[in-house]
CSV table of C-alpha atoms in Angstrom, one decimal:
chain,number,residue,atom,x,y,z
A,3,MET,CA,-0.1,-0.4,-0.3
A,4,ALA,CA,1.2,3.6,-0.9
A,5,LYS,CA,2.1,5.9,2.1
A,6,VAL,CA,0.2,9.4,2.7
A,7,THR,CA,0.8,12.3,4.7
A,8,ILE,CA,-2.0,13.7,6.1
A,9,THR,CA,-2.3,17.6,7.1
A,10,GLN,CA,-5.0,19.5,8.8
A,11,VAL,CA,-5.7,22.9,7.2
A,12,LYS,CA,-8.8,24.0,8.7
A,13,SER,CA,-10.6,24.0,12.5
A,14,ILE,CA,-13.3,21.2,13.7
A,15,ILE,CA,-15.1,23.7,15.2
A,16,ASP,CA,-18.5,24.2,14.3
A,17,ARG,CA,-18.1,20.6,12.2
A,18,PRO,CA,-20.8,17.8,12.6
A,19,LYS,CA,-19.9,14.8,15.5
A,20,ASP,CA,-18.9,12.3,12.1
A,21,GLN,CA,-16.6,14.6,11.0
A,22,LYS,CA,-14.8,15.7,14.1
A,23,ALA,CA,-14.6,11.6,14.9
A,24,THR,CA,-13.1,10.8,12.0
A,25,MET,CA,-10.4,13.4,13.0
A,26,LYS,CA,-10.0,12.0,15.8
A,27,ALA,CA,-9.6,9.1,14.5
A,28,LEU,CA,-7.2,9.9,12.0
A,29,GLY,CA,-5.3,11.3,14.7
A,30,LEU,CA,-5.7,14.7,13.7
A,31,GLY,CA,-7.2,17.9,16.0
A,32,LYS,CA,-5.3,20.8,16.0
A,33,ILE,CA,-4.1,23.0,12.9
A,34,SER,CA,-1.0,21.9,11.4
A,35,LYS,CA,-0.7,18.7,12.2
A,36,SER,CA,0.3,15.9,10.1
A,37,VAL,CA,-0.1,12.3,10.2
A,38,SER,CA,1.7,9.5,8.1
A,39,VAL,CA,0.0,6.4,7.3
A,40,GLU,CA,-1.1,3.5,4.9
A,41,LEU,CA,-3.5,4.8,2.3
A,42,THR,CA,-6.1,1.8,3.0
A,43,PRO,CA,-10.1,1.8,1.4
A,44,GLN,CA,-11.1,2.4,5.1
A,45,ILE,CA,-8.4,5.6,5.7
A,46,ALA,CA,-10.1,6.9,1.7
A,47,GLY,CA,-13.1,6.8,3.1
A,48,MET,CA,-12.3,8.9,5.9
A,49,LEU,CA,-10.7,11.5,3.9
A,50,LYS,CA,-13.2,11.5,1.7
A,51,LYS,CA,-15.9,12.4,4.5
A,52,VAL,CA,-13.1,15.4,5.6
A,53,HIS,CA,-11.9,16.3,2.3
A,54,SER,CA,-12.7,19.9,3.1
A,55,LEU,CA,-10.2,20.0,6.5
A,56,VAL,CA,-7.4,18.4,5.4
A,57,GLU,CA,-4.5,18.2,3.1
A,58,VAL,CA,-3.3,14.9,1.4
A,59,LYS,CA,0.1,14.8,0.3
A,60,ASP,CA,2.3,11.5,-1.2
A,61,PHE,CA,4.5,10.1,0.9
A,62,GLN,CA,7.9,9.8,-0.4
């Protein structure tokens, strides 16, 4: 599987509970925090749900 780096670029304040829970499950919660994860179908679905709050880059 490919690795990707996910960076939070927007706040989760005033977002629905499901988006807040998804961000927490990804290991994010503060602006500019980044995590590197394997790009699985489950992670891809999570990214689709919160695409407006994060920036995704391929891990080199």
